[in-house]
Coordinates of N, CA and C in Angstrom, one line a residue:
M371 N -7.4 -8.5 -11.9 CA -6.6 -8.3 -13.1 C -6.7 -9.6 -13.9
P372 N -7.1 -9.6 -15.1 CA -7.2 -10.8 -15.9 C -5.8 -11.5 -16.0
H373 N -5.8 -12.8 -16.0 CA -4.5 -13.5 -16.2 C -3.8 -13.2 -17.5
S374 N -4.5 -12.8 -18.5 CA -3.9 -12.5 -19.8 C -3.2 -11.2 -19.8
K375 N -3.5 -10.3 -18.9 CA -2.9 -9.0 -18.8 C -1.6 -9.0 -18.0
K376 N -0.7 -8.2 -18.4 CA 0.6 -8.0 -17.7 C 0.8 -6.6 -17.4
A377 N 1.3 -6.3 -16.2 CA 1.6 -5.0 -15.8 C 2.9 -4.4 -16.5
L378 N 2.9 -3.2 -16.6 CA 4.1 -2.5 -17.1 C 5.3 -2.8 -16.2
L379 N 6.5 -2.8 -16.8 CA 7.7 -3.0 -16.0 C 7.8 -1.9 -14.9
G380 N 8.0 -2.3 -13.7 CA 8.1 -1.3 -12.6 C 6.8 -1.0 -11.9
V381 N 5.7 -1.5 -12.4 CA 4.4 -1.3 -11.8 C 4.1 -2.5 -10.9
V382 N 3.8 -2.1 -9.6 CA 3.5 -3.1 -8.6 C 2.0 -3.1 -8.4
I383 N 1.4 -4.3 -8.5 CA -0.1 -4.4 -8.3 C -0.4 -5.2 -7.1
W384 N -1.1 -4.7 -6.1 CA -1.5 -5.4 -4.9 C -3.0 -5.7 -5.0
F385 N -3.4 -6.8 -4.7 CA -4.8 -7.1 -4.6 C -5.0 -8.4 -3.7
Q386 N -6.3 -8.6 -3.4 CA -6.6 -9.8 -2.7 C -7.9 -10.4 -3.3
E387 N -8.2 -11.6 -2.9 CA -9.2 -12.4 -3.6 C -10.6 -11.7 -3.7
N388 N -11.0 -11.0 -2.6 CA -12.3 -10.4 -2.7 C -12.3 -9.0 -3.3
G389 N -11.2 -8.5 -3.6 CA -11.1 -7.2 -4.3 C -11.1 -5.9 -3.4
W390 N -11.2 -6.1 -2.1 CA -11.3 -5.0 -1.2 C -10.0 -4.9 -0.4
M391 N -9.6 -3.7 -0.1 CA -8.5 -3.5 0.8 C -8.9 -3.8 2.2
N392 N -7.9 -4.4 2.9 CA -8.2 -4.7 4.4 C -7.0 -4.1 5.2
V393 N -7.2 -4.2 6.5 CA -6.1 -3.6 7.3 C -4.8 -4.2 7.2
E394 N -4.8 -5.6 7.1 CA -3.5 -6.3 7.0 C -2.8 -6.0 5.7
L395 N -3.5 -6.0 4.6 CA -3.0 -5.6 3.3 C -2.4 -4.2 3.3
M396 N -3.2 -3.3 3.9 CA -2.7 -1.9 3.9 C -1.4 -1.8 4.7
K397 N -1.3 -2.5 5.8 CA -0.1 -2.4 6.6 C 1.1 -3.1 5.9
R398 N 0.8 -4.1 5.2 CA 1.9 -4.8 4.3 C 2.3 -3.8 3.3
Y399 N 1.4 -3.1 2.7 CA 1.7 -2.1 1.6 C 2.6 -1.0 2.2
I400 N 2.3 -0.5 3.4 CA 3.1 0.5 4.0 C 4.5 0.0 4.3
D401 N 4.6 -1.2 4.8 CA 5.9 -1.8 5.0 C 6.7 -1.9 3.7
Y402 N 6.0 -2.3 2.6 CA 6.7 -2.4 1.3 C 7.2 -1.0 0.9
L403 N 6.4 0.0 1.0 CA 6.8 1.3 0.6 C 8.0 1.8 1.4
N404 N 8.0 1.6 2.7 CA 9.1 2.0 3.6 C 10.4 1.2 3.2
C405 N 10.2 -0.1 2.9 CA 11.4 -0.9 2.5 C 12.0 -0.3 1.2
M406 N 11.1 0.0 0.2 CA 11.5 0.5 -1.1 C 12.3 1.8 -0.9
R407 N 11.7 2.7 -0.1 CA 12.3 4.0 0.2 C 13.7 3.8 0.8
S408 N 13.8 2.9 1.8 CA 15.1 2.7 2.5 C 16.1 2.1 1.5
S409 N 15.7 1.1 0.7 CA 16.7 0.4 -0.2 C 17.1 1.3 -1.3
N410 N 16.3 2.4 -1.6 CA 16.7 3.3 -2.7 C 17.2 4.6 -2.2
S411 N 17.6 4.6 -0.9 CA 18.1 5.8 -0.2 C 17.2 7.0 -0.3
Q412 N 15.9 6.8 -0.4 CA 14.9 7.9 -0.5 C 14.4 8.3 0.9
S413 N 14.7 7.5 1.9 CA 14.2 7.8 3.2 C 14.6 9.1 3.8
R414 N 15.7 9.7 3.3 CA 16.1 11.0 3.8 C 15.3 12.2 3.2
F415 N 14.5 11.9 2.2 CA 13.7 12.9 1.6 C 12.3 12.8 2.1
P416 N 11.6 14.0 2.3 CA 10.3 14.0 2.7 C 9.4 13.2 1.7
A417 N 8.3 12.6 2.2 CA 7.4 11.9 1.4 C 6.0 12.2 1.9
I418 N 5.0 12.0 1.0 CA 3.6 12.1 1.4 C 2.9 11.0 0.8
M419 N 1.9 10.5 1.5 CA 1.0 9.5 0.9 C -0.4 10.0 1.0
V420 N -1.1 9.9 -0.1 CA -2.5 10.4 -0.1 C -3.4 9.2 -0.3
F421 N -4.4 9.1 0.6 CA -5.3 8.0 0.5 C -6.7 8.5 0.8
D422 N -7.7 7.7 0.4 CA -9.1 8.2 0.6 C -9.6 7.8 2.0
F423 N -10.8 8.1 2.3 CA -11.4 7.9 3.6 C -12.1 6.5 3.7
F424 N -11.6 5.5 3.0 CA -12.1 4.1 3.1 C -11.8 3.7 4.6
R425 N -12.8 3.1 5.2 CA -12.7 2.8 6.6 C -11.4 2.0 7.0
K426 N -10.9 1.1 6.2 CA -9.7 0.4 6.5 C -8.5 1.2 6.5
H427 N -8.5 2.3 5.8 CA -7.3 3.2 5.8 C -7.3 4.0 7.1
L428 N -8.4 4.2 7.8 CA -8.4 5.0 9.0 C -8.3 4.3 10.3
K429 N -8.1 3.0 10.2 CA -7.9 2.2 11.5 C -6.6 2.7 12.2
E430 N -6.7 2.7 13.5 CA -5.6 3.2 14.3 C -4.3 2.4 14.0
S431 N -4.3 1.1 13.8 CA -3.1 0.4 13.5 C -2.5 0.8 12.2
V432 N -3.3 1.2 11.2 CA -2.7 1.7 9.9 C -2.1 3.0 10.1
K433 N -2.8 3.9 10.9 CA -2.2 5.2 11.1 C -0.9 5.1 11.9
E434 N -0.8 4.2 12.8 CA 0.4 4.0 13.6 C 1.6 3.6 12.7
K435 N 1.3 2.8 11.7 CA 2.3 2.3 10.7 C 2.9 3.5 10.0
F436 N 2.1 4.5 9.6 CA 2.6 5.7 8.9 C 3.5 6.4 9.9

């Protein structure tokens, strides 16, 4: 994302230097989502996350996080 661009209020943007998702970033993202759901009392409601078949999304450690 260019430095001159700003995200809309409430939009969270995650990225890393090489532009590719990796296992550690994916697990941090899952932790973030769980934290947000807990702090907003949303954890009592069912949720679903949809993601593609990118290899890093299918690692066992990522699936365990879910």
